[in-house]
Amino acid sequence: MDNPIIDKLQQRFDAEAATGMDDVFQFNFSDADDYYLVVKDGSLDVQQGEHDDPSVTLSMTTDTLKGVMNGEINGMTAFMTGKLKATGNVMLATKLTSLFPNR
């Protein structure tokens, strides 16, 4: 991977928080390549590109994702102000901070 924010997500992944999940998080970045994260029963698989049928699609800049994951930007505020767009099961987006805790 050549995207530092995606690399950091992999390092921060909490397998215990992902127990019982079977979801695909699609990240469409306006300033970098797209990635998707397959979270399945405690495992994480990160792929570059677009998934055929993601559970939720999140569109933003890499800086917005970094800010949300660091706690510097409130995810709901980013969504309401248009910095973050979400389609599909948008409630899944709220699980990102528990799946990838800021340790």
PDB file of N, CA and C in Angstrom:
ATOM      1  N   MET A   1       0.847  -1.181   0.000  1.00  0.00           N
ATOM      2  CA  MET A   1       0.000   0.000   0.000  1.00  0.00           C
ATOM      3  C   MET A   1       0.891   1.243   0.000  1.00  0.00           C
ATOM      4  N   ASP A   2       0.447   2.239  -0.696  1.00  0.00           N
ATOM      5  CA  ASP A   2       1.219   3.469  -0.700  1.00  0.00           C
ATOM      6  C   ASP A   2       0.377   4.636  -0.175  1.00  0.00           C
ATOM      7  N   ASN A   3      -0.559   4.332   0.717  1.00  0.00           N
ATOM      8  CA  ASN A   3      -1.379   5.361   1.323  1.00  0.00           C
ATOM      9  C   ASN A   3      -1.191   5.288   2.838  1.00  0.00           C
ATOM     10  N   PRO A   4      -0.492   6.266   3.434  1.00  0.00           N
ATOM     11  CA  PRO A   4      -0.181   6.205   4.866  1.00  0.00           C
ATOM     12  C   PRO A   4      -1.404   6.087   5.768  1.00  0.00           C
ATOM     13  N   ILE A   5      -2.514   6.748   5.423  1.00  0.00           N
ATOM     14  CA  ILE A   5      -3.693   6.665   6.280  1.00  0.00           C
ATOM     15  C   ILE A   5      -4.287   5.259   6.248  1.00  0.00           C
ATOM     16  N   ILE A   6      -4.266   4.600   5.119  1.00  0.00           N
ATOM     17  CA  ILE A   6      -4.759   3.219   5.019  1.00  0.00           C
ATOM     18  C   ILE A   6      -3.822   2.284   5.787  1.00  0.00           C
ATOM     19  N   ASP A   7      -2.518   2.504   5.671  1.00  0.00           N
ATOM     20  CA  ASP A   7      -1.550   1.705   6.433  1.00  0.00           C
ATOM     21  C   ASP A   7      -1.807   1.841   7.931  1.00  0.00           C
ATOM     22  N   LYS A   8      -2.076   3.063   8.369  1.00  0.00           N
ATOM     23  CA  LYS A   8      -2.325   3.309   9.795  1.00  0.00           C
ATOM     24  C   LYS A   8      -3.602   2.601  10.247  1.00  0.00           C
ATOM     25  N   LEU A   9      -4.626   2.598   9.405  1.00  0.00           N
ATOM     26  CA  LEU A   9      -5.855   1.884   9.754  1.00  0.00           C
ATOM     27  C   LEU A   9      -5.569   0.404   9.971  1.00  0.00           C
ATOM     28  N   GLN A  10      -4.754  -0.175   9.110  1.00  0.00           N
ATOM     29  CA  GLN A  10      -4.413  -1.594   9.266  1.00  0.00           C
ATOM     30  C   GLN A  10      -3.728  -1.845  10.605  1.00  0.00           C
ATOM     31  N   GLN A  11      -2.832  -0.940  10.991  1.00  0.00           N
ATOM     32  CA  GLN A  11      -2.107  -1.098  12.255  1.00  0.00           C
ATOM     33  C   GLN A  11      -3.033  -0.953  13.461  1.00  0.00           C
ATOM     34  N   ARG A  12      -4.059  -0.121  13.331  1.00  0.00           N
ATOM     35  CA  ARG A  12      -4.955   0.160  14.453  1.00  0.00           C
ATOM     36  C   ARG A  12      -6.144  -0.788  14.541  1.00  0.00           C
ATOM     37  N   PHE A  13      -6.302  -1.688  13.607  1.00  0.00           N
ATOM     38  CA  PHE A  13      -7.474  -2.563  13.539  1.00  0.00           C
ATOM     39  C   PHE A  13      -7.651  -3.363  14.829  1.00  0.00           C
ATOM     40  N   ASP A  14      -8.860  -3.337  15.370  1.00  0.00           N
ATOM     41  CA  ASP A  14      -9.210  -4.082  16.577  1.00  0.00           C
ATOM     42  C   ASP A  14     -10.078  -5.280  16.176  1.00  0.00           C
ATOM     43  N   ALA A  15      -9.444  -6.449  16.087  1.00  0.00           N
ATOM     44  CA  ALA A  15     -10.138  -7.660  15.632  1.00  0.00           C
ATOM     45  C   ALA A  15     -11.320  -8.002  16.534  1.00  0.00           C
ATOM     46  N   GLU A  16     -11.182  -7.748  17.818  1.00  0.00           N
ATOM     47  CA  GLU A  16     -12.254  -8.065  18.763  1.00  0.00           C
ATOM     48  C   GLU A  16     -13.516  -7.244  18.459  1.00  0.00           C
ATOM     49  N   ALA A  17     -13.334  -5.983  18.094  1.00  0.00           N
ATOM     50  CA  ALA A  17     -14.475  -5.120  17.771  1.00  0.00           C
ATOM     51  C   ALA A  17     -15.172  -5.570  16.492  1.00  0.00           C
ATOM     52  N   ALA A  18     -14.469  -6.327  15.656  1.00  0.00           N
ATOM     53  CA  ALA A  18     -15.015  -6.770  14.371  1.00  0.00           C
ATOM     54  C   ALA A  18     -15.629  -8.163  14.431  1.00  0.00           C
ATOM     55  N   THR A  19     -15.671  -8.763  15.606  1.00  0.00           N
ATOM     56  CA  THR A  19     -16.248 -10.097  15.745  1.00  0.00           C
ATOM     57  C   THR A  19     -17.704 -10.089  15.306  1.00  0.00           C
ATOM     58  N   GLY A  20     -18.050 -11.020  14.427  1.00  0.00           N
ATOM     59  CA  GLY A  20     -19.422 -11.151  13.955  1.00  0.00           C
ATOM     60  C   GLY A  20     -19.802 -10.221  12.813  1.00  0.00           C
ATOM     61  N   MET A  21     -18.892  -9.343  12.417  1.00  0.00           N
ATOM     62  CA  MET A  21     -19.198  -8.424  11.313  1.00  0.00           C
ATOM     63  C   MET A  21     -18.922  -9.077   9.965  1.00  0.00           C
ATOM     64  N   ASP A  22     -19.607  -8.622   8.948  1.00  0.00           N
ATOM     65  CA  ASP A  22     -19.351  -9.039   7.569  1.00  0.00           C
ATOM     66  C   ASP A  22     -19.747  -7.857   6.687  1.00  0.00           C
ATOM     67  N   ASP A  23     -18.827  -6.890   6.604  1.00  0.00           N
ATOM     68  CA  ASP A  23     -19.143  -5.634   5.931  1.00  0.00           C
ATOM     69  C   ASP A  23     -17.965  -5.152   5.094  1.00  0.00           C
ATOM     70  N   VAL A  24     -18.292  -4.337   4.102  1.00  0.00           N
ATOM     71  CA  VAL A  24     -17.268  -3.750   3.233  1.00  0.00           C
ATOM     72  C   VAL A  24     -17.383  -2.231   3.310  1.00  0.00           C
ATOM     73  N   PHE A  25     -16.280  -1.600   3.701  1.00  0.00           N
ATOM     74  CA  PHE A  25     -16.186  -0.145   3.758  1.00  0.00           C
ATOM     75  C   PHE A  25     -15.426   0.324   2.526  1.00  0.00           C
ATOM     76  N   GLN A  26     -16.107   1.059   1.657  1.00  0.00           N
ATOM     77  CA  GLN A  26     -15.472   1.603   0.458  1.00  0.00           C
ATOM     78  C   GLN A  26     -15.047   3.035   0.753  1.00  0.00           C
ATOM     79  N   PHE A  27     -13.781   3.348   0.514  1.00  0.00           N
ATOM     80  CA  PHE A  27     -13.275   4.711   0.676  1.00  0.00           C
ATOM     81  C   PHE A  27     -12.962   5.276  -0.703  1.00  0.00           C
ATOM     82  N   ASN A  28     -13.682   6.315  -1.087  1.00  0.00           N
ATOM     83  CA  ASN A  28     -13.409   7.022  -2.332  1.00  0.00           C
ATOM     84  C   ASN A  28     -12.784   8.354  -1.965  1.00  0.00           C
ATOM     85  N   PHE A  29     -11.492   8.473  -2.261  1.00  0.00           N
ATOM     86  CA  PHE A  29     -10.754   9.694  -1.914  1.00  0.00           C
ATOM     87  C   PHE A  29     -10.674  10.611  -3.125  1.00  0.00           C
ATOM     88  N   SER A  30     -10.874  11.898  -2.902  1.00  0.00           N
ATOM     89  CA  SER A  30     -10.767  12.860  -3.997  1.00  0.00           C
ATOM     90  C   SER A  30      -9.307  13.204  -4.290  1.00  0.00           C
ATOM     91  N   ASP A  31      -8.413  12.862  -3.368  1.00  0.00           N
ATOM     92  CA  ASP A  31      -7.003  13.226  -3.521  1.00  0.00           C
ATOM     93  C   ASP A  31      -6.054  12.030  -3.481  1.00  0.00           C
ATOM     94  N   ALA A  32      -6.587  10.815  -3.636  1.00  0.00           N
ATOM     95  CA  ALA A  32      -5.747   9.606  -3.601  1.00  0.00           C
ATOM     96  C   ALA A  32      -6.511   8.455  -4.252  1.00  0.00           C
ATOM     97  N   ASP A  33      -5.844   7.318  -4.378  1.00  0.00           N
ATOM     98  CA  ASP A  33      -6.503   6.136  -4.933  1.00  0.00           C
ATOM     99  C   ASP A  33      -7.599   5.650  -3.985  1.00  0.00           C
ATOM    100  N   ASP A  34      -8.593   4.958  -4.540  1.00  0.00           N
ATOM    101  CA  ASP A  34      -9.680   4.406  -3.743  1.00  0.00           C
ATOM    102  C   ASP A  34      -9.257   3.075  -3.127  1.00  0.00           C
ATOM    103  N   TYR A  35      -9.818   2.788  -1.953  1.00  0.00           N
ATOM    104  CA  TYR A  35      -9.550   1.534  -1.244  1.00  0.00           C
ATOM    105  C   TYR A  35     -10.849   1.009  -0.673  1.00  0.00           C
ATOM    106  N   TYR A  36     -10.878  -0.303  -0.433  1.00  0.00           N
ATOM    107  CA  TYR A  36     -11.985  -0.852   0.325  1.00  0.00           C
ATOM    108  C   TYR A  36     -11.452  -1.805   1.377  1.00  0.00           C
ATOM    109  N   LEU A  37     -12.170  -1.841   2.497  1.00  0.00           N
ATOM    110  CA  LEU A  37     -11.799  -2.664   3.635  1.00  0.00           C
ATOM    111  C   LEU A  37     -12.880  -3.700   3.841  1.00  0.00           C
ATOM    112  N   VAL A  38     -12.501  -4.959   3.780  1.00  0.00           N
ATOM    113  CA  VAL A  38     -13.437  -6.045   4.038  1.00  0.00           C
ATOM    114  C   VAL A  38     -13.233  -6.478   5.485  1.00  0.00           C
ATOM    115  N   VAL A  39     -14.246  -6.248   6.311  1.00  0.00           N
ATOM    116  CA  VAL A  39     -14.206  -6.628   7.718  1.00  0.00           C
ATOM    117  C   VAL A  39     -15.117  -7.832   7.869  1.00  0.00           C
ATOM    118  N   LYS A  40     -14.518  -8.966   8.192  1.00  0.00           N
ATOM    119  CA  LYS A  40     -15.305 -10.195   8.282  1.00  0.00           C
ATOM    120  C   LYS A  40     -14.895 -10.992   9.507  1.00  0.00           C
ATOM    121  N   ASP A  41     -15.803 -11.044  10.474  1.00  0.00           N
ATOM    122  CA  ASP A  41     -15.654 -11.839  11.689  1.00  0.00           C
ATOM    123  C   ASP A  41     -14.251 -11.743  12.297  1.00  0.00           C
ATOM    124  N   GLY A  42     -13.825 -10.531  12.574  1.00  0.00           N
ATOM    125  CA  GLY A  42     -12.552 -10.326  13.258  1.00  0.00           C
ATOM    126  C   GLY A  42     -11.343 -10.209  12.356  1.00  0.00           C
ATOM    127  N   SER A  43     -11.550 -10.259  11.039  1.00  0.00           N
ATOM    128  CA  SER A  43     -10.406 -10.129  10.132  1.00  0.00           C
ATOM    129  C   SER A  43     -10.583  -8.877   9.263  1.00  0.00           C
ATOM    130  N   LEU A  44      -9.451  -8.402   8.756  1.00  0.00           N
ATOM    131  CA  LEU A  44      -9.448  -7.212   7.903  1.00  0.00           C
ATOM    132  C   LEU A  44      -8.664  -7.519   6.647  1.00  0.00           C
ATOM    133  N   ASP A  45      -9.268  -7.215   5.505  1.00  0.00           N
ATOM    134  CA  ASP A  45      -8.595  -7.350   4.218  1.00  0.00           C
ATOM    135  C   ASP A  45      -8.709  -6.008   3.514  1.00  0.00           C
ATOM    136  N   VAL A  46      -7.575  -5.413   3.188  1.00  0.00           N
ATOM    137  CA  VAL A  46      -7.552  -4.105   2.538  1.00  0.00           C
ATOM    138  C   VAL A  46      -7.162  -4.281   1.079  1.00  0.00           C
ATOM    139  N   GLN A  47      -7.945  -3.702   0.186  1.00  0.00           N
ATOM    140  CA  GLN A  47      -7.680  -3.798  -1.237  1.00  0.00           C
ATOM    141  C   GLN A  47      -7.751  -2.415  -1.871  1.00  0.00           C
ATOM    142  N   GLN A  48      -6.952  -2.207  -2.888  1.00  0.00           N
ATOM    143  CA  GLN A  48      -7.010  -0.959  -3.637  1.00  0.00           C
ATOM    144  C   GLN A  48      -8.075  -1.108  -4.715  1.00  0.00           C
ATOM    145  N   GLY A  49      -8.813  -0.017  -4.983  1.00  0.00           N
ATOM    146  CA  GLY A  49      -9.818  -0.039  -6.034  1.00  0.00           C
ATOM    147  C   GLY A  49     -11.221   0.073  -5.486  1.00  0.00           C
ATOM    148  N   GLU A  50     -12.176  -0.416  -6.288  1.00  0.00           N
ATOM    149  CA  GLU A  50     -13.575  -0.324  -5.899  1.00  0.00           C
ATOM    150  C   GLU A  50     -14.189  -1.705  -5.767  1.00  0.00           C
ATOM    151  N   HIS A  51     -14.959  -1.892  -4.711  1.00  0.00           N
ATOM    152  CA  HIS A  51     -15.666  -3.149  -4.466  1.00  0.00           C
ATOM    153  C   HIS A  51     -16.975  -3.140  -5.256  1.00  0.00           C
ATOM    154  N   ASP A  52     -17.412  -4.311  -5.713  1.00  0.00           N
ATOM    155  CA  ASP A  52     -18.642  -4.419  -6.495  1.00  0.00           C
ATOM    156  C   ASP A  52     -19.895  -4.083  -5.689  1.00  0.00           C
ATOM    157  N   ASP A  53     -19.898  -4.416  -4.395  1.00  0.00           N
ATOM    158  CA  ASP A  53     -21.104  -4.260  -3.587  1.00  0.00           C
ATOM    159  C   ASP A  53     -20.743  -3.891  -2.145  1.00  0.00           C
ATOM    160  N   PRO A  54     -20.248  -2.656  -1.927  1.00  0.00           N
ATOM    161  CA  PRO A  54     -19.865  -2.275  -0.564  1.00  0.00           C
ATOM    162  C   PRO A  54     -21.076  -2.087   0.345  1.00  0.00           C
ATOM    163  N   SER A  55     -20.873  -2.305   1.644  1.00  0.00           N
ATOM    164  CA  SER A  55     -21.935  -2.068   2.630  1.00  0.00           C
ATOM    165  C   SER A  55     -22.166  -0.572   2.795  1.00  0.00           C
ATOM    166  N   VAL A  56     -21.067   0.189   2.801  1.00  0.00           N
ATOM    167  CA  VAL A  56     -21.133   1.641   2.919  1.00  0.00           C
ATOM    168  C   VAL A  56     -20.009   2.243   2.079  1.00  0.00           C
ATOM    169  N   THR A  57     -20.294   3.356   1.427  1.00  0.00           N
ATOM    170  CA  THR A  57     -19.286   4.069   0.644  1.00  0.00           C
ATOM    171  C   THR A  57     -19.081   5.439   1.268  1.00  0.00           C
ATOM    172  N   LEU A  58     -17.829   5.759   1.567  1.00  0.00           N
ATOM    173  CA  LEU A  58     -17.474   7.031   2.180  1.00  0.00           C
ATOM    174  C   LEU A  58     -16.591   7.803   1.214  1.00  0.00           C
ATOM    175  N   SER A  59     -17.008   9.009   0.877  1.00  0.00           N
ATOM    176  CA  SER A  59     -16.262   9.859  -0.053  1.00  0.00           C
ATOM    177  C   SER A  59     -15.760  11.081   0.698  1.00  0.00           C
ATOM    178  N   MET A  60     -14.431  11.321   0.591  1.00  0.00           N
ATOM    179  CA  MET A  60     -13.818  12.431   1.321  1.00  0.00           C
ATOM    180  C   MET A  60     -12.377  12.593   0.857  1.00  0.00           C
ATOM    181  N   THR A  61     -11.655  13.535   1.467  1.00  0.00           N
ATOM    182  CA  THR A  61     -10.219  13.651   1.239  1.00  0.00           C
ATOM    183  C   THR A  61      -9.502  12.794   2.278  1.00  0.00           C
ATOM    184  N   THR A  62      -8.250  12.497   2.030  1.00  0.00           N
ATOM    185  CA  THR A  62      -7.476  11.727   3.015  1.00  0.00           C
ATOM    186  C   THR A  62      -7.312  12.530   4.304  1.00  0.00           C
ATOM    187  N   ASP A  63      -7.207  13.857   4.204  1.00  0.00           N
ATOM    188  CA  ASP A  63      -7.083  14.688   5.412  1.00  0.00           C
ATOM    189  C   ASP A  63      -8.338  14.606   6.278  1.00  0.00           C
ATOM    190  N   THR A  64      -9.510  14.535   5.641  1.00  0.00           N
ATOM    191  CA  THR A  64     -10.748  14.409   6.415  1.00  0.00           C
ATOM    192  C   THR A  64     -10.769  13.080   7.160  1.00  0.00           C
ATOM    193  N   LEU A  65     -10.408  11.994   6.487  1.00  0.00           N
ATOM    194  CA  LEU A  65     -10.377  10.694   7.158  1.00  0.00           C
ATOM    195  C   LEU A  65      -9.371  10.721   8.310  1.00  0.00           C
ATOM    196  N   LYS A  66      -8.215  11.283   8.056  1.00  0.00           N
ATOM    197  CA  LYS A  66      -7.184  11.365   9.096  1.00  0.00           C
ATOM    198  C   LYS A  66      -7.716  12.139  10.310  1.00  0.00           C
ATOM    199  N   GLY A  67      -8.375  13.264  10.073  1.00  0.00           N
ATOM    200  CA  GLY A  67      -8.924  14.069  11.158  1.00  0.00           C
ATOM    201  C   GLY A  67      -9.993  13.346  11.948  1.00  0.00           C
ATOM    202  N   VAL A  68     -10.882  12.644  11.247  1.00  0.00           N
ATOM    203  CA  VAL A  68     -11.936  11.881  11.918  1.00  0.00           C
ATOM    204  C   VAL A  68     -11.313  10.768  12.767  1.00  0.00           C
ATOM    205  N   MET A  69     -10.352  10.054  12.217  1.00  0.00           N
ATOM    206  CA  MET A  69      -9.748   8.929  12.934  1.00  0.00           C
ATOM    207  C   MET A  69      -8.866   9.388  14.107  1.00  0.00           C
ATOM    208  N   ASN A  70      -8.331  10.616  14.026  1.00  0.00           N
ATOM    209  CA  ASN A  70      -7.522  11.154  15.125  1.00  0.00           C
ATOM    210  C   ASN A  70      -8.371  11.865  16.170  1.00  0.00           C
ATOM    211  N   GLY A  71      -9.659  12.030  15.893  1.00  0.00           N
ATOM    212  CA  GLY A  71     -10.530  12.722  16.821  1.00  0.00           C
ATOM    213  C   GLY A  71     -10.495  14.233  16.672  1.00  0.00           C
ATOM    214  N   GLU A  72      -9.787  14.730  15.667  1.00  0.00           N
ATOM    215  CA  GLU A  72      -9.698  16.178  15.452  1.00  0.00           C
ATOM    216  C   GLU A  72     -10.930  16.708  14.726  1.00  0.00           C
ATOM    217  N   ILE A  73     -11.596  15.846  13.975  1.00  0.00           N
ATOM    218  CA  ILE A  73     -12.806  16.222  13.247  1.00  0.00           C
ATOM    219  C   ILE A  73     -13.927  15.291  13.690  1.00  0.00           C
ATOM    220  N   ASN A  74     -15.058  15.866  14.049  1.00  0.00           N
ATOM    221  CA  ASN A  74     -16.220  15.072  14.408  1.00  0.00           C
ATOM    222  C   ASN A  74     -16.831  14.514  13.121  1.00  0.00           C
ATOM    223  N   GLY A  75     -17.007  13.204  13.062  1.00  0.00           N
ATOM    224  CA  GLY A  75     -17.521  12.555  11.856  1.00  0.00           C
ATOM    225  C   GLY A  75     -18.884  13.076  11.437  1.00  0.00           C
ATOM    226  N   MET A  76     -19.758  13.305  12.421  1.00  0.00           N
ATOM    227  CA  MET A  76     -21.099  13.802  12.105  1.00  0.00           C
ATOM    228  C   MET A  76     -21.011  15.229  11.559  1.00  0.00           C
ATOM    229  N   THR A  77     -20.136  16.031  12.123  1.00  0.00           N
ATOM    230  CA  THR A  77     -19.949  17.401  11.625  1.00  0.00           C
ATOM    231  C   THR A  77     -19.412  17.371  10.194  1.00  0.00           C
ATOM    232  N   ALA A  78     -18.449  16.493   9.934  1.00  0.00           N
ATOM    233  CA  ALA A  78     -17.896  16.361   8.582  1.00  0.00           C
ATOM    234  C   ALA A  78     -18.998  15.972   7.600  1.00  0.00           C
ATOM    235  N   PHE A  79     -19.882  15.079   8.023  1.00  0.00           N
ATOM    236  CA  PHE A  79     -20.984  14.633   7.182  1.00  0.00           C
ATOM    237  C   PHE A  79     -21.952  15.793   6.924  1.00  0.00           C
ATOM    238  N   MET A  80     -22.312  16.517   7.985  1.00  0.00           N
ATOM    239  CA  MET A  80     -23.296  17.599   7.872  1.00  0.00           C
ATOM    240  C   MET A  80     -22.763  18.779   7.052  1.00  0.00           C
ATOM    241  N   THR A  81     -21.450  18.987   7.064  1.00  0.00           N
ATOM    242  CA  THR A  81     -20.872  20.118   6.335  1.00  0.00           C
ATOM    243  C   THR A  81     -20.425  19.730   4.929  1.00  0.00           C
ATOM    244  N   GLY A  82     -20.618  18.459   4.548  1.00  0.00           N
ATOM    245  CA  GLY A  82     -20.298  18.031   3.199  1.00  0.00           C
ATOM    246  C   GLY A  82     -18.852  17.597   2.979  1.00  0.00           C
ATOM    247  N   LYS A  83     -18.046  17.596   4.029  1.00  0.00           N
ATOM    248  CA  LYS A  83     -16.662  17.130   3.894  1.00  0.00           C
ATOM    249  C   LYS A  83     -16.601  15.616   3.736  1.00  0.00           C
ATOM    250  N   LEU A  84     -17.654  14.958   4.219  1.00  0.00           N
ATOM    251  CA  LEU A  84     -17.757  13.505   4.163  1.00  0.00           C
ATOM    252  C   LEU A  84     -19.117  13.159   3.583  1.00  0.00           C
ATOM    253  N   LYS A  85     -19.111  12.337   2.530  1.00  0.00           N
ATOM    254  CA  LYS A  85     -20.364  11.866   1.957  1.00  0.00           C
ATOM    255  C   LYS A  85     -20.437  10.365   2.175  1.00  0.00           C
ATOM    256  N   ALA A  86     -21.610   9.893   2.548  1.00  0.00           N
ATOM    257  CA  ALA A  86     -21.781   8.471   2.812  1.00  0.00           C
ATOM    258  C   ALA A  86     -23.036   7.969   2.108  1.00  0.00           C
ATOM    259  N   THR A  87     -22.917   6.785   1.499  1.00  0.00           N
ATOM    260  CA  THR A  87     -24.073   6.139   0.882  1.00  0.00           C
ATOM    261  C   THR A  87     -24.086   4.685   1.318  1.00  0.00           C
ATOM    262  N   GLY A  88     -25.249   4.071   1.272  1.00  0.00           N
ATOM    263  CA  GLY A  88     -25.376   2.687   1.731  1.00  0.00           C
ATOM    264  C   GLY A  88     -25.765   2.684   3.200  1.00  0.00           C
ATOM    265  N   ASN A  89     -25.239   1.744   3.949  1.00  0.00           N
ATOM    266  CA  ASN A  89     -25.532   1.621   5.379  1.00  0.00           C
ATOM    267  C   ASN A  89     -24.680   2.631   6.147  1.00  0.00           C
ATOM    268  N   VAL A  90     -25.151   3.881   6.195  1.00  0.00           N
ATOM    269  CA  VAL A  90     -24.348   4.951   6.779  1.00  0.00           C
ATOM    270  C   VAL A  90     -24.096   4.746   8.278  1.00  0.00           C
ATOM    271  N   MET A  91     -24.924   3.985   8.949  1.00  0.00           N
ATOM    272  CA  MET A  91     -24.699   3.724  10.379  1.00  0.00           C
ATOM    273  C   MET A  91     -23.408   2.935  10.601  1.00  0.00           C
ATOM    274  N   LEU A  92     -22.978   2.186   9.594  1.00  0.00           N
ATOM    275  CA  LEU A  92     -21.712   1.457   9.717  1.00  0.00           C
ATOM    276  C   LEU A  92     -20.539   2.409   9.895  1.00  0.00           C
ATOM    277  N   ALA A  93     -20.647   3.588   9.314  1.00  0.00           N
ATOM    278  CA  ALA A  93     -19.563   4.564   9.420  1.00  0.00           C
ATOM    279  C   ALA A  93     -19.285   4.917  10.876  1.00  0.00           C
ATOM    280  N   THR A  94     -20.309   4.843  11.718  1.00  0.00           N
ATOM    281  CA  THR A  94     -20.116   5.169  13.131  1.00  0.00           C
ATOM    282  C   THR A  94     -19.263   4.124  13.844  1.00  0.00           C
ATOM    283  N   LYS A  95     -19.093   2.961  13.250  1.00  0.00           N
ATOM    284  CA  LYS A  95     -18.288   1.899  13.869  1.00  0.00           C
ATOM    285  C   LYS A  95     -16.793   2.054  13.590  1.00  0.00           C
ATOM    286  N   LEU A  96     -16.436   2.957  12.695  1.00  0.00           N
ATOM    287  CA  LEU A  96     -15.022   3.086  12.316  1.00  0.00           C
ATOM    288  C   LEU A  96     -14.113   3.370  13.509  1.00  0.00           C
ATOM    289  N   THR A  97     -14.560   4.237  14.426  1.00  0.00           N
ATOM    290  CA  THR A  97     -13.685   4.581  15.545  1.00  0.00           C
ATOM    291  C   THR A  97     -13.522   3.428  16.527  1.00  0.00           C
ATOM    292  N   SER A  98     -14.501   2.524  16.599  1.00  0.00           N
ATOM    293  CA  SER A  98     -14.312   1.357  17.467  1.00  0.00           C
ATOM    294  C   SER A  98     -13.508   0.264  16.759  1.00  0.00           C
ATOM    295  N   LEU A  99     -13.641   0.170  15.437  1.00  0.00           N
ATOM    296  CA  LEU A  99     -12.849  -0.812  14.679  1.00  0.00           C
ATOM    297  C   LEU A  99     -11.384  -0.412  14.589  1.00  0.00           C
ATOM    298  N   PHE A 100     -11.146   0.897  14.556  1.00  0.00           N
ATOM    299  CA  PHE A 100      -9.781   1.423  14.389  1.00  0.00           C
ATOM    300  C   PHE A 100      -9.511   2.455  15.489  1.00  0.00           C
ATOM    301  N   PRO A 101      -9.431   1.997  16.747  1.00  0.00           N
ATOM    302  CA  PRO A 101      -9.255   2.950  17.855  1.00  0.00           C
ATOM    303  C   PRO A 101      -7.931   3.701  17.776  1.00  0.00           C
ATOM    304  N   ASN A 102      -7.956   4.918  18.276  1.00  0.00           N
ATOM    305  CA  ASN A 102      -6.756   5.765  18.306  1.00  0.00           C
ATOM    306  C   ASN A 102      -5.969   5.427  19.569  1.00  0.00           C
ATOM    307  N   ARG A 103      -4.966   4.566  19.426  1.00  0.00           N
ATOM    308  CA  ARG A 103      -4.210   4.115  20.596  1.00  0.00           C
ATOM    309  C   ARG A 103      -2.975   4.940  20.806  1.00  0.00           C
TER     310      ARG A 103
END
